[in-house]
mmCIF file of C-alpha atoms and ligand atoms in Angstrom:
data_model
loop_
_atom_site.group_PDB
_atom_site.id
_atom_site.type_symbol
_atom_site.label_atom_id
_atom_site.label_comp_id
_atom_site.label_asym_id
_atom_site.label_seq_id
_atom_site.Cartn_x
_atom_site.Cartn_y
_atom_site.Cartn_z
ATOM 1 C CA MET A 1 40.204 -216.447 29.008
ATOM 2 C CA PRO A 2 43.186 -216.573 31.263
ATOM 3 C CA LEU A 3 42.749 -216.836 34.984
ATOM 4 C CA GLU A 4 44.253 -213.553 36.473
ATOM 5 C CA GLN A 5 44.858 -212.640 39.970
ATOM 6 C CA SER A 6 45.393 -209.629 42.214
ATOM 7 C CA GLU A 7 45.990 -208.672 45.900
ATOM 8 C CA GLY A 8 43.920 -206.403 47.642
ATOM 9 C CA PHE A 9 41.151 -205.601 50.590
ATOM 10 C CA ILE A 10 37.559 -206.418 50.760
ATOM 11 C CA LEU A 11 35.806 -203.465 51.174
ATOM 12 C CA ARG A 12 32.320 -205.078 51.233
ATOM 13 C CA THR A 13 30.163 -207.339 49.815
ATOM 14 C CA HIS A 14 26.501 -207.882 49.059
ATOM 15 C CA ASN A 15 24.130 -210.611 48.006
ATOM 16 C CA ILE A 16 22.884 -211.192 44.794
ATOM 17 C CA GLY A 17 20.582 -213.983 43.076
ATOM 18 C CA GLU A 18 20.417 -216.938 45.510
ATOM 19 C CA GLN A 19 23.744 -218.107 46.130
ATOM 20 C CA ASP A 20 26.223 -215.470 45.036
ATOM 21 C CA LYS A 21 27.972 -212.280 46.305
ATOM 22 C CA ILE A 22 28.967 -208.885 44.807
ATOM 23 C CA VAL A 23 32.545 -208.246 46.177
ATOM 24 C CA ILE A 24 33.996 -204.760 45.881
ATOM 25 C CA LEU A 25 37.884 -205.115 46.283
ATOM 26 C CA PHE A 26 40.394 -202.515 46.708
ATOM 27 C CA SER A 27 43.546 -204.132 45.150
ATOM 28 C CA ARG A 28 47.209 -202.862 45.130
ATOM 29 C CA ASP A 29 47.769 -203.218 41.459
ATOM 30 C CA LYS A 30 44.232 -202.088 39.977
ATOM 31 C CA GLY A 31 42.638 -200.148 42.808
ATOM 32 C CA LEU A 32 38.780 -200.458 43.014
ATOM 33 C CA PHE A 33 36.914 -203.179 41.460
ATOM 34 C CA LYS A 34 34.003 -205.528 41.511
ATOM 35 C CA GLY A 35 33.448 -208.983 41.008
ATOM 36 C CA VAL A 36 31.026 -211.742 41.592
ATOM 37 C CA ALA A 37 31.831 -214.566 43.737
ATOM 38 C CA LYS A 38 29.333 -217.430 42.417
ATOM 39 C CA GLY A 39 28.358 -219.651 45.367
ATOM 40 C CA ALA A 40 29.551 -217.541 47.940
ATOM 41 C CA ARG A 41 26.625 -218.233 49.987
ATOM 42 C CA LYS A 42 26.555 -221.978 49.769
ATOM 43 C CA PHE A 43 27.039 -223.896 52.599
ATOM 44 C CA GLY A 44 30.767 -224.873 52.574
ATOM 45 C CA ASN A 45 31.648 -222.771 49.724
ATOM 46 C CA ARG A 46 35.267 -222.392 48.508
ATOM 47 C CA PHE A 47 35.516 -218.761 49.755
ATOM 48 C CA GLY A 48 35.545 -219.655 53.550
ATOM 49 C CA SER A 49 35.834 -216.633 55.322
ATOM 50 C CA SER A 50 38.076 -214.665 52.919
ATOM 51 C CA LEU A 51 35.212 -212.400 51.792
ATOM 52 C CA GLU A 52 34.769 -210.856 55.307
ATOM 53 C CA PRO A 53 35.124 -207.024 55.296
ATOM 54 C CA LEU A 54 38.497 -205.972 55.314
ATOM 55 C CA SER A 55 40.019 -209.319 54.932
ATOM 56 C CA HIS A 56 43.472 -208.834 52.968
ATOM 57 C CA VAL A 57 43.155 -211.654 50.023
ATOM 58 C CA ARG A 58 44.535 -212.635 46.914
ATOM 59 C CA ILE A 59 41.575 -213.364 44.345
ATOM 60 C CA PHE A 60 41.672 -215.364 41.160
ATOM 61 C CA TYR A 61 39.384 -214.268 38.561
ATOM 62 C CA TYR A 62 38.279 -214.209 34.732
ATOM 63 C CA GLU A 63 37.803 -210.969 33.055
ATOM 64 C CA LYS A 64 35.385 -210.382 30.204
ATOM 65 C CA GLU A 65 36.204 -207.317 27.794
ATOM 66 C CA GLY A 66 33.747 -204.457 28.395
ATOM 67 C CA ARG A 67 32.188 -206.152 31.507
ATOM 68 C CA GLU A 68 32.234 -204.026 34.741
ATOM 69 C CA LEU A 69 32.124 -207.082 37.005
ATOM 70 C CA VAL A 70 34.976 -210.035 36.838
ATOM 71 C CA THR A 71 33.944 -213.372 37.762
ATOM 72 C CA ILE A 72 35.751 -214.383 41.112
ATOM 73 C CA ASN A 73 37.009 -217.935 40.773
ATOM 74 C CA ASN A 74 38.387 -218.309 44.119
ATOM 75 C CA SER A 75 40.327 -216.279 46.822
ATOM 76 C CA ASP A 76 43.121 -217.087 49.400
ATOM 77 C CA LEU A 77 42.907 -215.191 52.707
ATOM 78 C CA LEU A 78 46.371 -213.439 53.320
ATOM 79 C CA GLU A 79 45.625 -211.547 56.409
ATOM 80 C CA SER A 80 42.119 -211.543 58.452
ATOM 81 C CA PHE A 81 41.061 -208.368 60.397
ATOM 82 C CA PHE A 82 37.950 -210.259 61.569
ATOM 83 C CA ASP A 83 39.080 -210.374 65.289
ATOM 84 C CA ILE A 84 39.500 -206.759 65.728
ATOM 85 C CA GLN A 85 35.743 -206.396 64.334
ATOM 86 C CA LYS A 86 34.202 -207.636 67.624
ATOM 87 C CA ASP A 87 32.812 -204.187 69.041
ATOM 88 C CA LEU A 88 30.435 -202.386 66.648
ATOM 89 C CA LYS A 89 32.314 -199.199 66.739
ATOM 90 C CA THR A 90 35.409 -200.634 65.481
ATOM 91 C CA THR A 91 33.111 -202.525 62.491
ATOM 92 C CA TYR A 92 31.505 -199.087 61.876
ATOM 93 C CA THR A 93 34.742 -197.098 61.653
ATOM 94 C CA LEU A 94 36.223 -199.782 59.431
ATOM 95 C CA SER A 95 33.244 -199.468 57.065
ATOM 96 C CA TYR A 96 33.546 -195.848 57.360
ATOM 97 C CA PHE A 97 37.367 -196.182 55.678
ATOM 98 C CA ALA A 98 35.794 -198.493 53.163
ATOM 99 C CA GLU A 99 32.740 -196.042 52.177
ATOM 100 C CA LEU A 100 35.674 -193.150 51.680
ATOM 101 C CA ILE A 101 37.743 -195.444 49.610
ATOM 102 C CA GLU A 102 34.683 -196.430 47.577
ATOM 103 C CA ALA A 103 33.380 -192.843 47.191
ATOM 104 C CA PHE A 104 36.438 -190.864 46.280
ATOM 105 C CA PHE A 105 38.535 -193.142 44.218
ATOM 106 C CA PRO A 106 37.630 -194.139 40.925
ATOM 107 C CA ALA A 107 37.251 -197.567 39.791
ATOM 108 C CA ARG A 108 40.605 -199.158 38.227
ATOM 109 C CA SER A 109 43.230 -196.267 39.187
ATOM 110 C CA LYS A 110 45.825 -197.815 41.741
ATOM 111 C CA ASP A 111 47.104 -196.026 44.573
ATOM 112 C CA ASP A 112 49.912 -197.490 46.262
ATOM 113 C CA VAL A 113 50.111 -194.942 48.882
ATOM 114 C CA LEU A 114 46.287 -195.420 49.965
ATOM 115 C CA PHE A 115 46.803 -198.923 49.761
ATOM 116 C CA ARG A 116 49.721 -199.082 52.319
ATOM 117 C CA LEU A 117 47.638 -196.435 54.484
ATOM 118 C CA LEU A 118 45.016 -198.768 54.614
ATOM 119 C CA GLN A 119 47.178 -201.907 55.558
ATOM 120 C CA SER A 120 49.156 -200.002 58.206
ATOM 121 C CA THR A 121 45.785 -198.675 59.698
ATOM 122 C CA LEU A 122 44.667 -201.948 60.222
ATOM 123 C CA LEU A 123 47.623 -203.454 61.571
ATOM 124 C CA SER A 124 47.895 -200.650 63.907
ATOM 125 C CA LEU A 125 44.286 -201.386 65.233
ATOM 126 C CA GLN A 126 45.359 -204.927 65.427
ATOM 127 C CA SER A 127 48.019 -203.883 67.857
ATOM 128 C CA GLY A 128 45.917 -202.180 70.109
ATOM 129 C CA ALA A 129 46.089 -198.528 69.038
ATOM 130 C CA ASP A 130 43.401 -196.039 69.823
ATOM 131 C CA LEU A 131 40.275 -196.429 67.725
ATOM 132 C CA ASP A 132 39.453 -192.605 67.441
ATOM 133 C CA PHE A 133 42.874 -191.374 67.169
ATOM 134 C CA THR A 134 44.051 -194.051 64.473
ATOM 135 C CA SER A 135 40.590 -193.071 62.660
ATOM 136 C CA LEU A 136 41.835 -189.395 62.552
ATOM 137 C CA TYR A 137 45.137 -190.519 61.467
ATOM 138 C CA PHE A 138 43.635 -192.266 58.433
ATOM 139 C CA GLU A 139 41.171 -189.397 57.752
ATOM 140 C CA VAL A 140 44.111 -186.799 57.483
ATOM 141 C CA TRP A 141 46.141 -188.791 55.000
ATOM 142 C CA PHE A 142 43.026 -189.875 53.096
ATOM 143 C CA LEU A 143 42.210 -186.301 52.505
ATOM 144 C CA LYS A 144 45.532 -185.548 51.832
ATOM 145 C CA ILE A 145 45.961 -188.290 49.292
ATOM 146 C CA SER A 146 42.724 -187.335 47.670
ATOM 147 C CA GLY A 147 43.954 -183.983 47.120
ATOM 148 C CA ILE A 148 41.036 -182.228 49.182
ATOM 149 C CA LEU A 149 43.019 -181.529 52.605
ATOM 150 C CA PRO A 150 43.019 -177.520 52.666
ATOM 151 C CA ASP A 151 46.103 -175.469 53.205
ATOM 152 C CA PHE A 152 45.841 -174.887 56.910
ATOM 153 C CA LYS A 153 49.227 -172.919 57.033
ATOM 154 C CA ARG A 154 47.687 -169.484 56.184
ATOM 155 C CA CYS A 155 44.727 -167.537 55.843
ATOM 156 C CA LYS A 156 43.511 -167.904 52.045
ATOM 157 C CA LYS A 157 42.480 -164.342 51.772
ATOM 158 C CA CYS A 158 44.684 -162.122 53.633
ATOM 159 C CA ARG A 159 47.892 -165.064 54.075
ATOM 160 C CA LYS A 160 48.086 -164.062 57.587
ATOM 161 C CA VAL A 161 49.986 -167.185 59.182
ATOM 162 C CA PHE A 162 47.914 -169.438 61.018
ATOM 163 C CA ASP A 163 49.038 -168.815 64.816
ATOM 164 C CA GLU A 164 45.608 -168.135 66.466
ATOM 165 C CA ILE A 165 42.158 -169.412 65.830
ATOM 166 C CA HIS A 166 41.153 -169.644 62.229
ATOM 167 C CA TRP A 167 37.978 -170.471 60.712
ATOM 168 C CA LEU A 168 36.705 -172.930 58.149
ATOM 169 C CA PRO A 169 34.632 -171.589 55.199
ATOM 170 C CA TYR A 170 31.757 -173.181 53.519
ATOM 171 C CA LYS A 171 33.835 -174.287 50.507
ATOM 172 C CA LYS A 172 36.249 -176.215 52.929
ATOM 173 C CA ASP A 173 39.228 -175.118 50.401
ATOM 174 C CA GLY A 174 41.454 -173.343 52.910
ATOM 175 C CA ILE A 175 41.195 -171.398 56.233
ATOM 176 C CA LEU A 176 40.376 -167.664 57.067
ATOM 177 C CA CYS A 177 41.614 -165.569 59.818
ATOM 178 C CA SER A 178 39.308 -164.125 62.243
ATOM 179 C CA ARG A 179 39.324 -160.695 60.147
ATOM 180 C CA CYS A 180 38.640 -162.401 56.566
ATOM 181 C CA ALA A 181 35.867 -164.947 58.015
ATOM 182 C CA ALA A 182 32.347 -163.922 57.018
ATOM 183 C CA GLU A 183 30.749 -166.841 58.808
ATOM 184 C CA LYS A 184 32.213 -167.961 61.911
ATOM 185 C CA GLU A 185 30.728 -171.717 62.013
ATOM 186 C CA ILE A 186 33.609 -174.096 62.087
ATOM 187 C CA GLU A 187 36.633 -173.113 64.421
ATOM 188 C CA VAL A 188 40.085 -174.543 63.405
ATOM 189 C CA PRO A 189 42.246 -174.251 66.664
ATOM 190 C CA ALA A 190 45.665 -172.799 66.576
ATOM 191 C CA ASP A 191 47.151 -176.428 67.680
ATOM 192 C CA PHE A 192 45.751 -177.756 64.684
ATOM 193 C CA ASN A 193 49.094 -177.749 62.637
ATOM 194 C CA THR A 194 50.943 -179.150 65.677
ATOM 195 C CA PHE A 195 48.522 -182.098 64.958
ATOM 196 C CA LEU A 196 49.061 -182.281 61.445
ATOM 197 C CA ASN A 197 52.884 -182.269 61.608
ATOM 198 C CA TRP A 198 52.660 -184.889 64.150
ATOM 199 C CA ILE A 199 50.477 -187.147 61.585
ATOM 200 C CA LYS A 200 52.906 -186.328 58.744
ATOM 201 C CA LYS A 201 55.971 -187.221 60.615
ATOM 202 C CA ASN A 202 54.752 -190.279 62.411
ATOM 203 C CA PRO A 203 53.591 -193.787 61.304
ATOM 204 C CA PRO A 204 50.095 -194.854 62.653
ATOM 205 C CA PRO A 205 50.227 -195.473 66.189
ATOM 206 C CA LYS A 206 51.135 -198.823 67.711
ATOM 207 C CA ASP A 207 49.687 -198.647 71.183
ATOM 208 C CA SER A 208 46.780 -197.099 73.047
ATOM 209 C CA SER A 209 49.057 -194.007 73.877
ATOM 210 C CA VAL A 210 47.430 -190.453 72.669
ATOM 211 C CA PRO A 211 49.582 -187.536 72.345
ATOM 212 C CA PHE A 212 46.859 -184.868 71.977
ATOM 213 C CA SER A 213 44.034 -183.908 74.523
ATOM 214 C CA PRO A 214 40.523 -185.036 73.736
ATOM 215 C CA GLU A 215 39.017 -181.770 73.460
ATOM 216 C CA LEU A 216 41.610 -180.959 70.542
ATOM 217 C CA LEU A 217 40.786 -184.162 68.918
ATOM 218 C CA LYS A 218 37.120 -183.432 69.081
ATOM 219 C CA SER A 219 37.431 -180.163 67.286
ATOM 220 C CA ILE A 220 40.082 -181.897 64.728
ATOM 221 C CA ARG A 221 37.388 -184.546 64.180
ATOM 222 C CA LYS A 222 34.531 -182.108 63.531
ATOM 223 C CA ILE A 223 36.941 -180.085 60.944
ATOM 224 C CA LEU A 224 37.862 -183.296 59.002
ATOM 225 C CA ARG A 225 34.466 -184.916 58.923
ATOM 226 C CA SER A 226 33.055 -181.328 57.549
ATOM 227 C CA ILE A 227 35.416 -181.390 54.859
ATOM 228 C CA VAL A 228 34.372 -185.226 53.996
ATOM 229 C CA VAL A 229 30.675 -184.477 54.188
ATOM 230 C CA PHE A 230 31.154 -181.260 51.938
ATOM 231 C CA HIS A 231 32.988 -183.055 49.072
ATOM 232 C CA MET A 232 30.920 -186.382 49.385
ATOM 233 C CA GLU A 233 27.853 -184.106 49.326
ATOM 234 C CA ARG A 234 26.443 -186.282 52.041
ATOM 235 C CA VAL A 235 26.913 -187.914 55.450
ATOM 236 C CA PRO A 236 28.635 -191.444 54.749
ATOM 237 C CA LYS A 237 26.122 -194.128 56.035
ATOM 238 C CA SER A 238 28.740 -195.355 58.361
ATOM 239 C CA LEU A 239 29.542 -192.254 60.146
ATOM 240 C CA ARG A 240 25.953 -191.945 61.152
ATOM 241 C CA PHE A 241 26.396 -194.883 63.183
ATOM 242 C CA ILE A 242 29.759 -193.966 64.655
ATOM 243 C CA GLU A 243 28.297 -190.911 65.661
HETATM 244 ZN ZN1 ZN B 1 42.615 -163.038 56.661
#
């Protein structure tokens, strides 16, 4: 078996057996895949700190045909995002990103845009960007890349242009104007498109400035997370800790 290599982010690991770890990796060229890192829990093992969540690594592995798990031989740490995970909220927010990628992206399908989104979001947090705002930035792009960000430009039913409060229906597949919405549970504020346009035109923030009001961001957060929960059919584990 030839030794292969792939570059990616560690989404999470969990223990298996007495000394090993299962590693879930989101790689640039192969998308999501899993491997076993033998001996990764032994004292002084060859993996060092490279298997910490969200580490950017290059792994070297063997693959046997028909097996779901590859065997990870060793890994090189390219970039560590360990420092930004000193507070719990950042740790949970990053595991929320990882949980979304694992839940929405099928194994072994690469997505370069998503890969770059994750990388630039992490770099942005490392340079001191506001955690909540950067998280919304990630969520908007994530939903867009996943194809589940609804059209926020017009009412789904009567096509009325979205210029005043609209409503997010149960199926989260569009927005409805006040006349068409039967249930008025989740309000979509008129400024929502201003926010979306900003996100589409700008890279993730590099400093702690936030160009929108906390009230607007709060209602946007509620909208985006209700879309996530609807499609995932459950509340992400990490989201319970964040909230
Ligand atoms: Zn309508």
